[in-house]
């Protein structure tokens, strides 16, 4: 008896080669995290869930890649409501005046197998400074139901006072409540239409 193989073929993600395309950031599977020293003894971590934007990437010519990311500053979450409220006010992010942060790439370089170095402008709290992102990826994409998916992770460090985030308070034992250096990690999942998806979507 001839078996119908259509549904398992549609359900299984097929590994596909990465091709030059404009990729959309999937906000539901992407986030931006940060870590900063607290009272000189531990790291406090938080994240922003509202990450969106596009990535133009061609593995045959990475230097021509372009990255455009917007992060919703109002989504800051450190799992402590009072701290989140403080981070949103004028002492820190001032989200009423500056509800978004942006990153725009200016230069993309290969930094080894599966690695990129991306130089661009980070705009935070209305101030723009150049930063360098160390990128792992993009990963080998998979295709499912006409959509390709790939992912990447980027890290950098900034001095928060460079962006006007200067609030602090001294502690009795010496030092300050909030460290100056902030480590940023951005994890993104990207989607693009699979080549030929429009012509094969109704195939059995």
PDB file of C-alpha atoms in Angstrom:
ATOM      1  CA  UNK A   1       0.000   0.000   0.000  1.00  0.00           C
ATOM      2  CA  UNK A   2       1.351   3.471  -0.958  1.00  0.00           C
ATOM      3  CA  UNK A   3       1.818   5.662   2.089  1.00  0.00           C
ATOM      4  CA  UNK A   4       1.032   9.373   2.116  1.00  0.00           C
ATOM      5  CA  UNK A   5       4.337  11.070   3.001  1.00  0.00           C
ATOM      6  CA  UNK A   6       3.083  14.634   2.618  1.00  0.00           C
ATOM      7  CA  UNK A   7       2.482  15.494   6.255  1.00  0.00           C
ATOM      8  CA  UNK A   8       5.811  14.281   7.672  1.00  0.00           C
ATOM      9  CA  UNK A   9       7.675  16.120   4.929  1.00  0.00           C
ATOM     10  CA  UNK A  10       5.847  19.338   5.828  1.00  0.00           C
ATOM     11  CA  UNK A  11       6.323  18.883   9.561  1.00  0.00           C
ATOM     12  CA  UNK A  12      10.069  18.219   9.618  1.00  0.00           C
ATOM     13  CA  UNK A  13      12.411  21.246   9.457  1.00  0.00           C
ATOM     14  CA  UNK A  14      14.792  20.854   6.528  1.00  0.00           C
ATOM     15  CA  UNK A  15      18.321  22.256   6.795  1.00  0.00           C
ATOM     16  CA  UNK A  16      18.945  24.675   3.940  1.00  0.00           C
ATOM     17  CA  UNK A  17      21.939  26.708   2.778  1.00  0.00           C
ATOM     18  CA  UNK A  18      22.111  30.332   3.899  1.00  0.00           C
ATOM     19  CA  UNK A  19      21.527  32.642   0.947  1.00  0.00           C
ATOM     20  CA  UNK A  20      21.661  36.397   0.534  1.00  0.00           C
ATOM     21  CA  UNK A  21      18.358  37.815   1.781  1.00  0.00           C
ATOM     22  CA  UNK A  22      16.679  40.402   3.961  1.00  0.00           C
ATOM     23  CA  UNK A  23      15.865  38.736   7.269  1.00  0.00           C
ATOM     24  CA  UNK A  24      13.240  39.962   9.710  1.00  0.00           C
ATOM     25  CA  UNK A  25      13.858  39.778  13.455  1.00  0.00           C
ATOM     26  CA  UNK A  26      11.280  37.506  15.090  1.00  0.00           C
ATOM     27  CA  UNK A  27      10.453  39.547  18.206  1.00  0.00           C
ATOM     28  CA  UNK A  28       8.782  36.628  19.968  1.00  0.00           C
ATOM     29  CA  UNK A  29      12.074  34.682  19.900  1.00  0.00           C
ATOM     30  CA  UNK A  30      14.543  37.541  20.379  1.00  0.00           C
ATOM     31  CA  UNK A  31      15.729  39.637  23.324  1.00  0.00           C
ATOM     32  CA  UNK A  32      18.428  42.033  24.508  1.00  0.00           C
ATOM     33  CA  UNK A  33      20.019  41.374  27.888  1.00  0.00           C
ATOM     34  CA  UNK A  34      22.312  43.454  30.078  1.00  0.00           C
ATOM     35  CA  UNK A  35      24.441  42.917  33.176  1.00  0.00           C
ATOM     36  CA  UNK A  36      25.936  45.532  35.530  1.00  0.00           C
ATOM     37  CA  UNK A  37      27.750  45.359  38.881  1.00  0.00           C
ATOM     38  CA  UNK A  38      25.640  46.083  41.959  1.00  0.00           C
ATOM     39  CA  UNK A  39      27.390  47.494  45.061  1.00  0.00           C
ATOM     40  CA  UNK A  40      30.670  46.109  43.685  1.00  0.00           C
ATOM     41  CA  UNK A  41      29.759  42.572  44.806  1.00  0.00           C
ATOM     42  CA  UNK A  42      27.399  40.991  42.265  1.00  0.00           C
ATOM     43  CA  UNK A  43      25.884  41.333  38.813  1.00  0.00           C
ATOM     44  CA  UNK A  44      22.300  42.456  38.258  1.00  0.00           C
ATOM     45  CA  UNK A  45      20.823  41.225  34.990  1.00  0.00           C
ATOM     46  CA  UNK A  46      17.849  42.371  32.992  1.00  0.00           C
ATOM     47  CA  UNK A  47      16.387  42.225  29.525  1.00  0.00           C
ATOM     48  CA  UNK A  48      14.332  44.034  26.925  1.00  0.00           C
ATOM     49  CA  UNK A  49      11.765  41.930  25.071  1.00  0.00           C
ATOM     50  CA  UNK A  50      10.771  44.420  22.361  1.00  0.00           C
ATOM     51  CA  UNK A  51      13.461  43.720  19.758  1.00  0.00           C
ATOM     52  CA  UNK A  52      12.654  44.231  16.079  1.00  0.00           C
ATOM     53  CA  UNK A  53      14.400  45.119  12.827  1.00  0.00           C
ATOM     54  CA  UNK A  54      16.066  43.694   9.742  1.00  0.00           C
ATOM     55  CA  UNK A  55      19.346  42.079   8.733  1.00  0.00           C
ATOM     56  CA  UNK A  56      20.614  42.083   5.154  1.00  0.00           C
ATOM     57  CA  UNK A  57      23.183  39.296   5.004  1.00  0.00           C
ATOM     58  CA  UNK A  58      24.981  37.531   2.168  1.00  0.00           C
ATOM     59  CA  UNK A  59      27.476  34.863   3.332  1.00  0.00           C
ATOM     60  CA  UNK A  60      29.334  35.243   0.032  1.00  0.00           C
ATOM     61  CA  UNK A  61      29.967  38.920   0.799  1.00  0.00           C
ATOM     62  CA  UNK A  62      29.574  39.640   4.548  1.00  0.00           C
ATOM     63  CA  UNK A  63      31.097  43.121   4.239  1.00  0.00           C
ATOM     64  CA  UNK A  64      27.984  44.264   2.371  1.00  0.00           C
ATOM     65  CA  UNK A  65      25.702  43.236   5.229  1.00  0.00           C
ATOM     66  CA  UNK A  66      23.453  45.771   6.954  1.00  0.00           C
ATOM     67  CA  UNK A  67      21.857  45.527  10.378  1.00  0.00           C
ATOM     68  CA  UNK A  68      19.071  47.741  11.679  1.00  0.00           C
ATOM     69  CA  UNK A  69      17.724  46.991  15.164  1.00  0.00           C
ATOM     70  CA  UNK A  70      15.232  48.838  17.378  1.00  0.00           C
ATOM     71  CA  UNK A  71      14.714  47.924  21.039  1.00  0.00           C
ATOM     72  CA  UNK A  72      11.700  48.995  23.082  1.00  0.00           C
ATOM     73  CA  UNK A  73      13.193  50.554  26.241  1.00  0.00           C
ATOM     74  CA  UNK A  74       9.820  50.448  28.010  1.00  0.00           C
ATOM     75  CA  UNK A  75      10.006  46.637  28.176  1.00  0.00           C
ATOM     76  CA  UNK A  76      12.961  46.609  30.606  1.00  0.00           C
ATOM     77  CA  UNK A  77      12.592  43.752  33.083  1.00  0.00           C
ATOM     78  CA  UNK A  78      14.919  42.877  35.983  1.00  0.00           C
ATOM     79  CA  UNK A  79      12.266  40.857  37.851  1.00  0.00           C
ATOM     80  CA  UNK A  80      11.990  43.616  40.477  1.00  0.00           C
ATOM     81  CA  UNK A  81       9.167  46.117  39.937  1.00  0.00           C
ATOM     82  CA  UNK A  82      10.657  49.012  41.951  1.00  0.00           C
ATOM     83  CA  UNK A  83      14.015  48.680  40.189  1.00  0.00           C
ATOM     84  CA  UNK A  84      12.333  48.523  36.786  1.00  0.00           C
ATOM     85  CA  UNK A  85      10.407  51.712  37.581  1.00  0.00           C
ATOM     86  CA  UNK A  86      13.661  53.432  38.579  1.00  0.00           C
ATOM     87  CA  UNK A  87      15.390  52.296  35.390  1.00  0.00           C
ATOM     88  CA  UNK A  88      12.544  53.772  33.345  1.00  0.00           C
ATOM     89  CA  UNK A  89      12.656  57.212  34.943  1.00  0.00           C
ATOM     90  CA  UNK A  90      14.949  60.162  34.200  1.00  0.00           C
ATOM     91  CA  UNK A  91      17.780  58.819  36.394  1.00  0.00           C
ATOM     92  CA  UNK A  92      18.416  56.111  33.812  1.00  0.00           C
ATOM     93  CA  UNK A  93      16.602  55.338  30.528  1.00  0.00           C
ATOM     94  CA  UNK A  94      14.053  58.169  30.703  1.00  0.00           C
ATOM     95  CA  UNK A  95      11.639  56.126  28.584  1.00  0.00           C
ATOM     96  CA  UNK A  96       9.008  58.868  28.492  1.00  0.00           C
ATOM     97  CA  UNK A  97      11.357  60.971  26.336  1.00  0.00           C
ATOM     98  CA  UNK A  98      13.382  58.120  24.806  1.00  0.00           C
ATOM     99  CA  UNK A  99      11.137  55.052  24.408  1.00  0.00           C
ATOM    100  CA  UNK A 100      13.452  53.240  21.966  1.00  0.00           C
ATOM    101  CA  UNK A 101      17.107  52.331  21.521  1.00  0.00           C
ATOM    102  CA  UNK A 102      18.614  51.645  18.102  1.00  0.00           C
ATOM    103  CA  UNK A 103      21.651  50.018  16.522  1.00  0.00           C
ATOM    104  CA  UNK A 104      22.675  50.749  12.920  1.00  0.00           C
ATOM    105  CA  UNK A 105      25.642  48.896  11.456  1.00  0.00           C
ATOM    106  CA  UNK A 106      28.395  50.755   9.607  1.00  0.00           C
ATOM    107  CA  UNK A 107      30.869  47.955   8.945  1.00  0.00           C
ATOM    108  CA  UNK A 108      30.726  44.132   9.020  1.00  0.00           C
ATOM    109  CA  UNK A 109      33.881  41.990   9.033  1.00  0.00           C
ATOM    110  CA  UNK A 110      34.538  38.258   9.200  1.00  0.00           C
ATOM    111  CA  UNK A 111      36.229  37.386  12.511  1.00  0.00           C
ATOM    112  CA  UNK A 112      36.744  33.633  12.042  1.00  0.00           C
ATOM    113  CA  UNK A 113      34.588  30.581  11.295  1.00  0.00           C
ATOM    114  CA  UNK A 114      31.029  31.388  12.310  1.00  0.00           C
ATOM    115  CA  UNK A 115      32.011  34.773  13.736  1.00  0.00           C
ATOM    116  CA  UNK A 116      31.544  38.398  12.678  1.00  0.00           C
ATOM    117  CA  UNK A 117      32.671  41.740  14.028  1.00  0.00           C
ATOM    118  CA  UNK A 118      30.044  44.427  13.491  1.00  0.00           C
ATOM    119  CA  UNK A 119      30.801  48.111  14.017  1.00  0.00           C
ATOM    120  CA  UNK A 120      27.877  50.482  14.258  1.00  0.00           C
ATOM    121  CA  UNK A 121      26.097  53.289  16.082  1.00  0.00           C
ATOM    122  CA  UNK A 122      24.207  52.556  19.288  1.00  0.00           C
ATOM    123  CA  UNK A 123      21.649  55.211  20.207  1.00  0.00           C
ATOM    124  CA  UNK A 124      20.622  55.109  23.857  1.00  0.00           C
ATOM    125  CA  UNK A 125      18.747  57.802  25.774  1.00  0.00           C
ATOM    126  CA  UNK A 126      19.107  60.146  22.802  1.00  0.00           C
ATOM    127  CA  UNK A 127      22.903  59.819  22.649  1.00  0.00           C
ATOM    128  CA  UNK A 128      24.721  57.965  19.856  1.00  0.00           C
ATOM    129  CA  UNK A 129      28.117  56.288  20.268  1.00  0.00           C
ATOM    130  CA  UNK A 130      30.015  53.820  18.092  1.00  0.00           C
ATOM    131  CA  UNK A 131      30.267  50.277  19.463  1.00  0.00           C
ATOM    132  CA  UNK A 132      31.640  46.965  18.207  1.00  0.00           C
ATOM    133  CA  UNK A 133      29.542  43.805  18.434  1.00  0.00           C
ATOM    134  CA  UNK A 134      31.185  40.376  18.579  1.00  0.00           C
ATOM    135  CA  UNK A 135      28.741  38.095  16.759  1.00  0.00           C
ATOM    136  CA  UNK A 136      28.358  34.311  16.906  1.00  0.00           C
ATOM    137  CA  UNK A 137      26.511  33.174  13.779  1.00  0.00           C
ATOM    138  CA  UNK A 138      24.394  33.323  11.760  1.00  0.00           C
ATOM    139  CA  UNK A 139      23.568  29.680  12.412  1.00  0.00           C
ATOM    140  CA  UNK A 140      22.806  27.209   9.635  1.00  0.00           C
ATOM    141  CA  UNK A 141      19.176  27.987   8.748  1.00  0.00           C
ATOM    142  CA  UNK A 142      16.303  25.556   8.746  1.00  0.00           C
ATOM    143  CA  UNK A 143      13.275  25.736   6.465  1.00  0.00           C
ATOM    144  CA  UNK A 144       9.754  24.813   7.541  1.00  0.00           C
ATOM    145  CA  UNK A 145       6.493  25.521   5.752  1.00  0.00           C
ATOM    146  CA  UNK A 146       8.048  28.029   3.401  1.00  0.00           C
ATOM    147  CA  UNK A 147       9.961  30.030   6.007  1.00  0.00           C
ATOM    148  CA  UNK A 148      13.697  30.001   6.658  1.00  0.00           C
ATOM    149  CA  UNK A 149      14.962  30.600  10.201  1.00  0.00           C
ATOM    150  CA  UNK A 150      18.446  31.382  11.431  1.00  0.00           C
ATOM    151  CA  UNK A 151      19.873  32.899  14.587  1.00  0.00           C
ATOM    152  CA  UNK A 152      22.783  34.898  15.967  1.00  0.00           C
ATOM    153  CA  UNK A 153      24.101  36.214  19.275  1.00  0.00           C
ATOM    154  CA  UNK A 154      25.998  39.501  19.695  1.00  0.00           C
ATOM    155  CA  UNK A 155      27.848  40.931  22.698  1.00  0.00           C
ATOM    156  CA  UNK A 156      29.465  44.256  23.537  1.00  0.00           C
ATOM    157  CA  UNK A 157      30.361  46.415  26.540  1.00  0.00           C
ATOM    158  CA  UNK A 158      29.590  50.088  27.062  1.00  0.00           C
ATOM    159  CA  UNK A 159      30.234  52.714  29.705  1.00  0.00           C
ATOM    160  CA  UNK A 160      26.780  53.872  30.767  1.00  0.00           C
ATOM    161  CA  UNK A 161      27.980  57.399  31.605  1.00  0.00           C
ATOM    162  CA  UNK A 162      28.831  57.855  27.903  1.00  0.00           C
ATOM    163  CA  UNK A 163      25.062  57.815  27.320  1.00  0.00           C
ATOM    164  CA  UNK A 164      24.114  60.147  30.147  1.00  0.00           C
ATOM    165  CA  UNK A 165      23.199  57.373  32.611  1.00  0.00           C
ATOM    166  CA  UNK A 166      25.188  58.903  35.456  1.00  0.00           C
ATOM    167  CA  UNK A 167      22.983  58.316  38.516  1.00  0.00           C
ATOM    168  CA  UNK A 168      24.816  56.654  41.383  1.00  0.00           C
ATOM    169  CA  UNK A 169      25.170  56.522  45.134  1.00  0.00           C
ATOM    170  CA  UNK A 170      28.171  55.792  47.342  1.00  0.00           C
ATOM    171  CA  UNK A 171      28.113  52.802  49.694  1.00  0.00           C
ATOM    172  CA  UNK A 172      29.485  52.903  53.242  1.00  0.00           C
ATOM    173  CA  UNK A 173      32.233  50.331  52.635  1.00  0.00           C
ATOM    174  CA  UNK A 174      33.513  52.242  49.609  1.00  0.00           C
ATOM    175  CA  UNK A 175      32.558  52.086  45.963  1.00  0.00           C
ATOM    176  CA  UNK A 176      29.163  52.811  44.433  1.00  0.00           C
ATOM    177  CA  UNK A 177      25.759  51.197  44.053  1.00  0.00           C
ATOM    178  CA  UNK A 178      25.877  50.812  40.234  1.00  0.00           C
ATOM    179  CA  UNK A 179      28.962  49.996  38.171  1.00  0.00           C
ATOM    180  CA  UNK A 180      29.829  51.993  35.056  1.00  0.00           C
ATOM    181  CA  UNK A 181      30.491  49.076  32.679  1.00  0.00           C
ATOM    182  CA  UNK A 182      27.448  47.384  31.178  1.00  0.00           C
ATOM    183  CA  UNK A 183      27.668  44.099  29.271  1.00  0.00           C
ATOM    184  CA  UNK A 184      25.051  43.790  26.523  1.00  0.00           C
ATOM    185  CA  UNK A 185      23.985  40.579  24.799  1.00  0.00           C
ATOM    186  CA  UNK A 186      21.505  40.490  21.925  1.00  0.00           C
ATOM    187  CA  UNK A 187      19.994  37.167  20.848  1.00  0.00           C
ATOM    188  CA  UNK A 188      17.952  37.192  17.664  1.00  0.00           C
ATOM    189  CA  UNK A 189      16.014  34.687  15.619  1.00  0.00           C
ATOM    190  CA  UNK A 190      15.607  35.760  12.001  1.00  0.00           C
ATOM    191  CA  UNK A 191      13.060  34.739   9.378  1.00  0.00           C
ATOM    192  CA  UNK A 192      12.909  34.997   5.592  1.00  0.00           C
ATOM    193  CA  UNK A 193      10.818  33.473   2.858  1.00  0.00           C
ATOM    194  CA  UNK A 194      12.412  30.260   1.622  1.00  0.00           C
ATOM    195  CA  UNK A 195      13.540  30.311  -2.028  1.00  0.00           C
ATOM    196  CA  UNK A 196      10.705  29.011  -4.203  1.00  0.00           C
ATOM    197  CA  UNK A 197       8.237  29.022  -1.310  1.00  0.00           C
ATOM    198  CA  UNK A 198       5.546  30.759  -3.344  1.00  0.00           C
ATOM    199  CA  UNK A 199       5.677  28.121  -6.068  1.00  0.00           C
ATOM    200  CA  UNK A 200       5.823  25.094  -3.776  1.00  0.00           C
ATOM    201  CA  UNK A 201       3.395  26.068  -1.027  1.00  0.00           C
ATOM    202  CA  UNK A 202       0.537  24.059  -2.590  1.00  0.00           C
ATOM    203  CA  UNK A 203       2.602  21.042  -3.613  1.00  0.00           C
ATOM    204  CA  UNK A 204       1.456  17.668  -2.265  1.00  0.00           C
TER     205      UNK A 204
END
